């Protein structure tokens, strides 16, 4: 199932009605905005010459339809909501996509309710990011598969009135059995990182990462990395919230 989802994401999207999309990049990370400029070169997403601060006034672009705004800052939920409200007020017709991998499920829901058009992970492959942005400007709403599946699972659990007591206790126990390194790797899996990316991020051998992932799958009772990422999205913080 996971392979089918990835292949579907990378299939060509129907031709966009917008061959040129003015793209504003809000990003104070020099490495990240340099990488994005490279990824989006030779695409329909024409980056503005300037890189903007989170508090910048972008109303000058309100008449430059169509406009896409990429917000690549690590903010709190309230800061994201304030930025979203301000940017939408300055460019009412703009699409707004956040690049982040630290948001809780409840925060993701709040942002989409406030008008967010897409959520992408900074760890996405460049080609996947471009396809995600193409979907957004084609009128679709985009969020990572792991987040979408976790939201569906959460909704399914809420529909079962007596299902929360036992799973919550079980999840807390499982989280407590994870080592610090396993928790780090699980967070990387939530971002869609490959074994090679995890090894580079945590300064480990790739073979060591594979051993840790095998142990993680057994501990959280997951059949594959996608299920493990879904489990982590919901339960990784439960040990903190329910100390035992």
PDB file of C-alpha atoms in Angstrom:
ATOM      1  CA  UNK A   1       0.000   0.000   0.000  1.00  0.00           C
ATOM      2  CA  UNK A   2       2.789   2.454   0.898  1.00  0.00           C
ATOM      3  CA  UNK A   3       4.497   1.902  -2.467  1.00  0.00           C
ATOM      4  CA  UNK A   4       1.261   2.630  -4.319  1.00  0.00           C
ATOM      5  CA  UNK A   5       0.833   5.939  -2.494  1.00  0.00           C
ATOM      6  CA  UNK A   6       4.360   7.072  -3.350  1.00  0.00           C
ATOM      7  CA  UNK A   7       4.020   6.145  -7.001  1.00  0.00           C
ATOM      8  CA  UNK A   8       0.695   7.951  -7.251  1.00  0.00           C
ATOM      9  CA  UNK A   9       2.267  11.121  -5.813  1.00  0.00           C
ATOM     10  CA  UNK A  10       4.969  11.102  -8.467  1.00  0.00           C
ATOM     11  CA  UNK A  11       2.678  10.619 -11.460  1.00  0.00           C
ATOM     12  CA  UNK A  12       2.398  13.681 -13.748  1.00  0.00           C
ATOM     13  CA  UNK A  13      -0.330  16.094 -12.725  1.00  0.00           C
ATOM     14  CA  UNK A  14      -2.749  17.380 -15.346  1.00  0.00           C
ATOM     15  CA  UNK A  15      -1.379  20.487 -17.101  1.00  0.00           C
ATOM     16  CA  UNK A  16      -1.744  23.508 -14.848  1.00  0.00           C
ATOM     17  CA  UNK A  17      -3.809  26.466 -16.030  1.00  0.00           C
ATOM     18  CA  UNK A  18      -1.015  28.633 -14.577  1.00  0.00           C
ATOM     19  CA  UNK A  19       2.252  28.298 -16.521  1.00  0.00           C
ATOM     20  CA  UNK A  20       3.801  30.996 -14.316  1.00  0.00           C
ATOM     21  CA  UNK A  21       3.139  31.221 -10.564  1.00  0.00           C
ATOM     22  CA  UNK A  22       4.768  34.050  -8.611  1.00  0.00           C
ATOM     23  CA  UNK A  23       6.244  32.285  -5.592  1.00  0.00           C
ATOM     24  CA  UNK A  24       7.179  34.075  -2.377  1.00  0.00           C
ATOM     25  CA  UNK A  25       9.611  32.361  -0.031  1.00  0.00           C
ATOM     26  CA  UNK A  26       9.460  33.187   3.673  1.00  0.00           C
ATOM     27  CA  UNK A  27      12.602  31.541   5.000  1.00  0.00           C
ATOM     28  CA  UNK A  28      15.481  32.762   7.125  1.00  0.00           C
ATOM     29  CA  UNK A  29      17.434  29.520   6.687  1.00  0.00           C
ATOM     30  CA  UNK A  30      19.994  30.232   3.972  1.00  0.00           C
ATOM     31  CA  UNK A  31      20.661  26.575   3.203  1.00  0.00           C
ATOM     32  CA  UNK A  32      16.956  25.785   2.909  1.00  0.00           C
ATOM     33  CA  UNK A  33      16.021  28.699   0.664  1.00  0.00           C
ATOM     34  CA  UNK A  34      19.065  28.049  -1.536  1.00  0.00           C
ATOM     35  CA  UNK A  35      17.961  24.444  -1.925  1.00  0.00           C
ATOM     36  CA  UNK A  36      14.375  25.466  -2.693  1.00  0.00           C
ATOM     37  CA  UNK A  37      15.553  27.945  -5.294  1.00  0.00           C
ATOM     38  CA  UNK A  38      17.436  25.114  -6.994  1.00  0.00           C
ATOM     39  CA  UNK A  39      14.496  22.658  -6.748  1.00  0.00           C
ATOM     40  CA  UNK A  40      11.998  25.147  -8.198  1.00  0.00           C
ATOM     41  CA  UNK A  41      14.216  26.379 -11.015  1.00  0.00           C
ATOM     42  CA  UNK A  42      12.858  25.502 -14.467  1.00  0.00           C
ATOM     43  CA  UNK A  43       9.365  24.914 -13.027  1.00  0.00           C
ATOM     44  CA  UNK A  44       6.214  27.016 -13.170  1.00  0.00           C
ATOM     45  CA  UNK A  45       7.030  28.323  -9.685  1.00  0.00           C
ATOM     46  CA  UNK A  46       8.974  31.533 -10.290  1.00  0.00           C
ATOM     47  CA  UNK A  47      10.594  32.606  -7.025  1.00  0.00           C
ATOM     48  CA  UNK A  48      10.628  36.319  -6.284  1.00  0.00           C
ATOM     49  CA  UNK A  49      14.085  37.853  -6.142  1.00  0.00           C
ATOM     50  CA  UNK A  50      13.820  38.617  -2.437  1.00  0.00           C
ATOM     51  CA  UNK A  51      13.502  36.162   0.442  1.00  0.00           C
ATOM     52  CA  UNK A  52      11.043  37.497   3.017  1.00  0.00           C
ATOM     53  CA  UNK A  53      10.982  37.680   6.802  1.00  0.00           C
ATOM     54  CA  UNK A  54       7.966  36.150   8.612  1.00  0.00           C
ATOM     55  CA  UNK A  55       6.669  39.642   9.425  1.00  0.00           C
ATOM     56  CA  UNK A  56       7.241  41.101   5.949  1.00  0.00           C
ATOM     57  CA  UNK A  57       4.438  42.925   4.126  1.00  0.00           C
ATOM     58  CA  UNK A  58       3.727  41.076   0.864  1.00  0.00           C
ATOM     59  CA  UNK A  59       0.647  43.072  -0.138  1.00  0.00           C
ATOM     60  CA  UNK A  60       2.565  44.443  -3.155  1.00  0.00           C
ATOM     61  CA  UNK A  61       2.085  41.028  -4.761  1.00  0.00           C
ATOM     62  CA  UNK A  62      -1.702  41.007  -4.327  1.00  0.00           C
ATOM     63  CA  UNK A  63      -2.190  41.938  -7.982  1.00  0.00           C
ATOM     64  CA  UNK A  64       0.408  39.445  -9.248  1.00  0.00           C
ATOM     65  CA  UNK A  65      -2.015  36.557  -9.587  1.00  0.00           C
ATOM     66  CA  UNK A  66      -1.453  33.695  -9.259  1.00  0.00           C
ATOM     67  CA  UNK A  67       0.674  33.787  -6.096  1.00  0.00           C
ATOM     68  CA  UNK A  68       2.022  30.943  -3.979  1.00  0.00           C
ATOM     69  CA  UNK A  69       3.534  31.631  -0.551  1.00  0.00           C
ATOM     70  CA  UNK A  70       5.938  29.094   0.966  1.00  0.00           C
ATOM     71  CA  UNK A  71       6.303  29.578   4.716  1.00  0.00           C
ATOM     72  CA  UNK A  72       9.466  27.737   5.819  1.00  0.00           C
ATOM     73  CA  UNK A  73       9.807  28.807   9.431  1.00  0.00           C
ATOM     74  CA  UNK A  74       9.588  26.800  12.655  1.00  0.00           C
ATOM     75  CA  UNK A  75       6.858  28.650  14.546  1.00  0.00           C
ATOM     76  CA  UNK A  76       4.390  27.941  17.324  1.00  0.00           C
ATOM     77  CA  UNK A  77       0.786  27.197  16.389  1.00  0.00           C
ATOM     78  CA  UNK A  78      -0.342  30.703  17.366  1.00  0.00           C
ATOM     79  CA  UNK A  79       2.469  32.248  15.320  1.00  0.00           C
ATOM     80  CA  UNK A  80       1.475  30.130  12.320  1.00  0.00           C
ATOM     81  CA  UNK A  81      -2.165  31.163  12.718  1.00  0.00           C
ATOM     82  CA  UNK A  82      -1.232  34.840  12.989  1.00  0.00           C
ATOM     83  CA  UNK A  83       1.031  34.615   9.930  1.00  0.00           C
ATOM     84  CA  UNK A  84      -1.651  32.781   7.968  1.00  0.00           C
ATOM     85  CA  UNK A  85      -4.278  35.398   8.813  1.00  0.00           C
ATOM     86  CA  UNK A  86      -1.941  38.284   7.944  1.00  0.00           C
ATOM     87  CA  UNK A  87      -0.690  36.784   4.672  1.00  0.00           C
ATOM     88  CA  UNK A  88      -4.187  35.859   3.539  1.00  0.00           C
ATOM     89  CA  UNK A  89      -5.319  39.416   4.305  1.00  0.00           C
ATOM     90  CA  UNK A  90      -2.436  40.886   2.288  1.00  0.00           C
ATOM     91  CA  UNK A  91      -2.813  38.445  -0.654  1.00  0.00           C
ATOM     92  CA  UNK A  92      -6.376  37.096  -0.458  1.00  0.00           C
ATOM     93  CA  UNK A  93      -6.084  34.871  -3.538  1.00  0.00           C
ATOM     94  CA  UNK A  94      -2.666  33.421  -2.681  1.00  0.00           C
ATOM     95  CA  UNK A  95      -2.132  29.761  -1.926  1.00  0.00           C
ATOM     96  CA  UNK A  96      -0.192  29.208   1.292  1.00  0.00           C
ATOM     97  CA  UNK A  97       1.949  26.140   1.950  1.00  0.00           C
ATOM     98  CA  UNK A  98       3.910  25.461   5.146  1.00  0.00           C
ATOM     99  CA  UNK A  99       7.136  23.438   5.111  1.00  0.00           C
ATOM    100  CA  UNK A 100       7.379  21.892   8.570  1.00  0.00           C
ATOM    101  CA  UNK A 101       7.794  18.554  10.273  1.00  0.00           C
ATOM    102  CA  UNK A 102       7.187  19.412  13.936  1.00  0.00           C
ATOM    103  CA  UNK A 103       3.436  19.991  14.026  1.00  0.00           C
ATOM    104  CA  UNK A 104       1.032  17.968  16.180  1.00  0.00           C
ATOM    105  CA  UNK A 105      -2.104  16.556  14.547  1.00  0.00           C
ATOM    106  CA  UNK A 106      -4.320  19.040  16.373  1.00  0.00           C
ATOM    107  CA  UNK A 107      -2.178  21.918  15.060  1.00  0.00           C
ATOM    108  CA  UNK A 108      -2.433  20.586  11.495  1.00  0.00           C
ATOM    109  CA  UNK A 109      -6.235  20.524  11.768  1.00  0.00           C
ATOM    110  CA  UNK A 110      -6.311  24.090  13.131  1.00  0.00           C
ATOM    111  CA  UNK A 111      -4.166  25.370  10.277  1.00  0.00           C
ATOM    112  CA  UNK A 112      -6.288  23.729   7.587  1.00  0.00           C
ATOM    113  CA  UNK A 113      -9.425  25.105   9.212  1.00  0.00           C
ATOM    114  CA  UNK A 114      -7.781  28.563   9.038  1.00  0.00           C
ATOM    115  CA  UNK A 115      -7.202  28.220   5.297  1.00  0.00           C
ATOM    116  CA  UNK A 116      -3.844  26.488   4.855  1.00  0.00           C
ATOM    117  CA  UNK A 117      -3.568  24.967   1.367  1.00  0.00           C
ATOM    118  CA  UNK A 118      -0.729  22.535   1.908  1.00  0.00           C
ATOM    119  CA  UNK A 119       1.698  21.039   4.400  1.00  0.00           C
ATOM    120  CA  UNK A 120       4.986  19.585   3.139  1.00  0.00           C
ATOM    121  CA  UNK A 121       8.002  18.122   4.895  1.00  0.00           C
ATOM    122  CA  UNK A 122      11.421  19.737   4.355  1.00  0.00           C
ATOM    123  CA  UNK A 123      12.699  16.158   3.968  1.00  0.00           C
ATOM    124  CA  UNK A 124      10.617  15.529   0.820  1.00  0.00           C
ATOM    125  CA  UNK A 125      12.398  14.777  -2.414  1.00  0.00           C
ATOM    126  CA  UNK A 126      12.514  17.800  -4.709  1.00  0.00           C
ATOM    127  CA  UNK A 127      10.388  16.113  -7.384  1.00  0.00           C
ATOM    128  CA  UNK A 128       7.752  15.176  -4.793  1.00  0.00           C
ATOM    129  CA  UNK A 129       7.655  18.747  -3.463  1.00  0.00           C
ATOM    130  CA  UNK A 130       7.090  20.132  -6.965  1.00  0.00           C
ATOM    131  CA  UNK A 131       4.223  17.671  -7.544  1.00  0.00           C
ATOM    132  CA  UNK A 132       2.683  18.649  -4.210  1.00  0.00           C
ATOM    133  CA  UNK A 133       2.801  22.344  -5.148  1.00  0.00           C
ATOM    134  CA  UNK A 134       1.304  21.547  -8.559  1.00  0.00           C
ATOM    135  CA  UNK A 135      -1.610  19.856  -6.797  1.00  0.00           C
ATOM    136  CA  UNK A 136      -2.114  22.909  -4.580  1.00  0.00           C
ATOM    137  CA  UNK A 137      -2.267  25.383  -7.484  1.00  0.00           C
ATOM    138  CA  UNK A 138      -4.594  22.953  -9.279  1.00  0.00           C
ATOM    139  CA  UNK A 139      -7.073  23.462  -6.450  1.00  0.00           C
ATOM    140  CA  UNK A 140      -6.264  20.467  -4.263  1.00  0.00           C
ATOM    141  CA  UNK A 141      -5.285  20.404  -0.604  1.00  0.00           C
ATOM    142  CA  UNK A 142      -2.044  18.571   0.158  1.00  0.00           C
ATOM    143  CA  UNK A 143      -0.699  16.963   3.304  1.00  0.00           C
ATOM    144  CA  UNK A 144       1.836  14.141   3.790  1.00  0.00           C
ATOM    145  CA  UNK A 145       0.487  10.598   3.571  1.00  0.00           C
ATOM    146  CA  UNK A 146       1.622   9.718   7.112  1.00  0.00           C
ATOM    147  CA  UNK A 147      -0.263  12.705   8.542  1.00  0.00           C
ATOM    148  CA  UNK A 148      -3.392  11.913   6.541  1.00  0.00           C
ATOM    149  CA  UNK A 149      -3.363   8.283   7.633  1.00  0.00           C
ATOM    150  CA  UNK A 150      -2.824   9.296  11.252  1.00  0.00           C
ATOM    151  CA  UNK A 151      -5.788  11.677  11.063  1.00  0.00           C
ATOM    152  CA  UNK A 152      -7.953   8.907   9.608  1.00  0.00           C
ATOM    153  CA  UNK A 153      -6.882   6.516  12.340  1.00  0.00           C
ATOM    154  CA  UNK A 154      -7.572   9.150  14.999  1.00  0.00           C
ATOM    155  CA  UNK A 155     -11.042   9.763  13.582  1.00  0.00           C
ATOM    156  CA  UNK A 156     -11.690   6.017  13.463  1.00  0.00           C
ATOM    157  CA  UNK A 157     -10.699   5.610  17.111  1.00  0.00           C
ATOM    158  CA  UNK A 158     -12.923   8.495  18.165  1.00  0.00           C
ATOM    159  CA  UNK A 159     -15.882   6.760  16.533  1.00  0.00           C
ATOM    160  CA  UNK A 160     -15.448   3.836  18.985  1.00  0.00           C
ATOM    161  CA  UNK A 161     -16.743   5.086  22.382  1.00  0.00           C
ATOM    162  CA  UNK A 162     -14.879   2.559  24.533  1.00  0.00           C
ATOM    163  CA  UNK A 163     -11.749   2.186  22.451  1.00  0.00           C
ATOM    164  CA  UNK A 164      -9.566   4.869  24.001  1.00  0.00           C
ATOM    165  CA  UNK A 165      -8.890   3.599  27.528  1.00  0.00           C
ATOM    166  CA  UNK A 166      -6.944   0.455  26.686  1.00  0.00           C
ATOM    167  CA  UNK A 167      -5.024   1.713  23.584  1.00  0.00           C
ATOM    168  CA  UNK A 168      -3.897   4.820  25.446  1.00  0.00           C
ATOM    169  CA  UNK A 169      -2.471   2.771  28.320  1.00  0.00           C
ATOM    170  CA  UNK A 170      -0.871   0.369  25.872  1.00  0.00           C
ATOM    171  CA  UNK A 171       0.645   3.211  23.852  1.00  0.00           C
ATOM    172  CA  UNK A 172       2.132   4.806  26.958  1.00  0.00           C
ATOM    173  CA  UNK A 173       3.709   1.494  27.923  1.00  0.00           C
ATOM    174  CA  UNK A 174       5.154   0.994  24.450  1.00  0.00           C
ATOM    175  CA  UNK A 175       6.534   4.530  24.342  1.00  0.00           C
ATOM    176  CA  UNK A 176       8.250   3.909  27.662  1.00  0.00           C
ATOM    177  CA  UNK A 177      10.018   0.876  26.220  1.00  0.00           C
ATOM    178  CA  UNK A 178      11.613   2.852  23.389  1.00  0.00           C
ATOM    179  CA  UNK A 179      15.225   3.882  23.796  1.00  0.00           C
ATOM    180  CA  UNK A 180      16.251   7.481  23.203  1.00  0.00           C
ATOM    181  CA  UNK A 181      17.836   6.479  19.887  1.00  0.00           C
ATOM    182  CA  UNK A 182      14.695   4.611  18.785  1.00  0.00           C
ATOM    183  CA  UNK A 183      12.577   7.667  19.582  1.00  0.00           C
ATOM    184  CA  UNK A 184      14.933   9.811  17.473  1.00  0.00           C
ATOM    185  CA  UNK A 185      14.625   7.410  14.545  1.00  0.00           C
ATOM    186  CA  UNK A 186      10.835   7.299  14.896  1.00  0.00           C
ATOM    187  CA  UNK A 187      10.716  11.081  14.606  1.00  0.00           C
ATOM    188  CA  UNK A 188      12.761  10.810  11.412  1.00  0.00           C
ATOM    189  CA  UNK A 189      10.306   8.221  10.075  1.00  0.00           C
ATOM    190  CA  UNK A 190       7.477  10.685  10.753  1.00  0.00           C
ATOM    191  CA  UNK A 191       9.261  13.085   8.378  1.00  0.00           C
ATOM    192  CA  UNK A 192       9.445  10.448   5.646  1.00  0.00           C
ATOM    193  CA  UNK A 193      13.241  10.134   5.906  1.00  0.00           C
ATOM    194  CA  UNK A 194      15.022   7.207   4.247  1.00  0.00           C
ATOM    195  CA  UNK A 195      17.520   4.983   6.084  1.00  0.00           C
ATOM    196  CA  UNK A 196      20.367   6.850   4.399  1.00  0.00           C
ATOM    197  CA  UNK A 197      18.961  10.237   5.489  1.00  0.00           C
ATOM    198  CA  UNK A 198      18.463   8.983   9.062  1.00  0.00           C
ATOM    199  CA  UNK A 199      22.017   7.632   9.156  1.00  0.00           C
ATOM    200  CA  UNK A 200      23.379  10.990   7.988  1.00  0.00           C
ATOM    201  CA  UNK A 201      21.214  12.965  10.420  1.00  0.00           C
ATOM    202  CA  UNK A 202      22.113  10.878  13.489  1.00  0.00           C
ATOM    203  CA  UNK A 203      25.691  10.031  12.454  1.00  0.00           C
ATOM    204  CA  UNK A 204      25.028   6.288  12.367  1.00  0.00           C
ATOM    205  CA  UNK A 205      25.875   3.482   9.978  1.00  0.00           C
ATOM    206  CA  UNK A 206      22.981   2.641   7.665  1.00  0.00           C
ATOM    207  CA  UNK A 207      23.113  -0.971   8.851  1.00  0.00           C
ATOM    208  CA  UNK A 208      22.671   0.265  12.438  1.00  0.00           C
ATOM    209  CA  UNK A 209      19.603   2.249  11.404  1.00  0.00           C
ATOM    210  CA  UNK A 210      18.102  -0.899   9.873  1.00  0.00           C
ATOM    211  CA  UNK A 211      18.634  -2.806  13.117  1.00  0.00           C
ATOM    212  CA  UNK A 212      16.968  -0.029  15.136  1.00  0.00           C
ATOM    213  CA  UNK A 213      13.992   0.129  12.760  1.00  0.00           C
ATOM    214  CA  UNK A 214      13.513  -3.633  13.015  1.00  0.00           C
ATOM    215  CA  UNK A 215      13.428  -3.293  16.811  1.00  0.00           C
ATOM    216  CA  UNK A 216      11.035  -0.337  16.605  1.00  0.00           C
ATOM    217  CA  UNK A 217       8.589  -2.232  14.373  1.00  0.00           C
ATOM    218  CA  UNK A 218       8.531  -5.083  16.876  1.00  0.00           C
ATOM    219  CA  UNK A 219       8.051  -2.805  19.896  1.00  0.00           C
ATOM    220  CA  UNK A 220       5.215  -0.711  18.439  1.00  0.00           C
ATOM    221  CA  UNK A 221       3.638  -3.739  16.734  1.00  0.00           C
ATOM    222  CA  UNK A 222       3.853  -2.189  13.260  1.00  0.00           C
ATOM    223  CA  UNK A 223       4.137  -4.139  10.005  1.00  0.00           C
ATOM    224  CA  UNK A 224       6.149  -1.447   8.187  1.00  0.00           C
ATOM    225  CA  UNK A 225       7.702   2.012   8.566  1.00  0.00           C
ATOM    226  CA  UNK A 226       4.518   3.790   7.464  1.00  0.00           C
ATOM    227  CA  UNK A 227       2.528   2.169  10.267  1.00  0.00           C
ATOM    228  CA  UNK A 228       5.338   3.010  12.693  1.00  0.00           C
ATOM    229  CA  UNK A 229       5.242   6.663  11.596  1.00  0.00           C
ATOM    230  CA  UNK A 230       1.461   6.725  12.076  1.00  0.00           C
ATOM    231  CA  UNK A 231       1.840   5.244  15.555  1.00  0.00           C
ATOM    232  CA  UNK A 232       4.519   7.776  16.464  1.00  0.00           C
ATOM    233  CA  UNK A 233       2.418  10.691  15.189  1.00  0.00           C
ATOM    234  CA  UNK A 234      -0.230   9.852  17.781  1.00  0.00           C
ATOM    235  CA  UNK A 235       1.606   8.281  20.677  1.00  0.00           C
ATOM    236  CA  UNK A 236       5.245   9.344  20.877  1.00  0.00           C
ATOM    237  CA  UNK A 237       4.424  12.168  23.307  1.00  0.00           C
ATOM    238  CA  UNK A 238       2.106  10.109  25.501  1.00  0.00           C
ATOM    239  CA  UNK A 239       4.900   9.109  27.875  1.00  0.00           C
ATOM    240  CA  UNK A 240       5.372  12.804  28.680  1.00  0.00           C
ATOM    241  CA  UNK A 241       1.652  13.522  28.933  1.00  0.00           C
ATOM    242  CA  UNK A 242       0.938  10.414  31.053  1.00  0.00           C
ATOM    243  CA  UNK A 243       4.068   9.766  33.158  1.00  0.00           C
ATOM    244  CA  UNK A 244       3.987   6.437  34.806  1.00  0.00           C
TER     245      UNK A 244
END
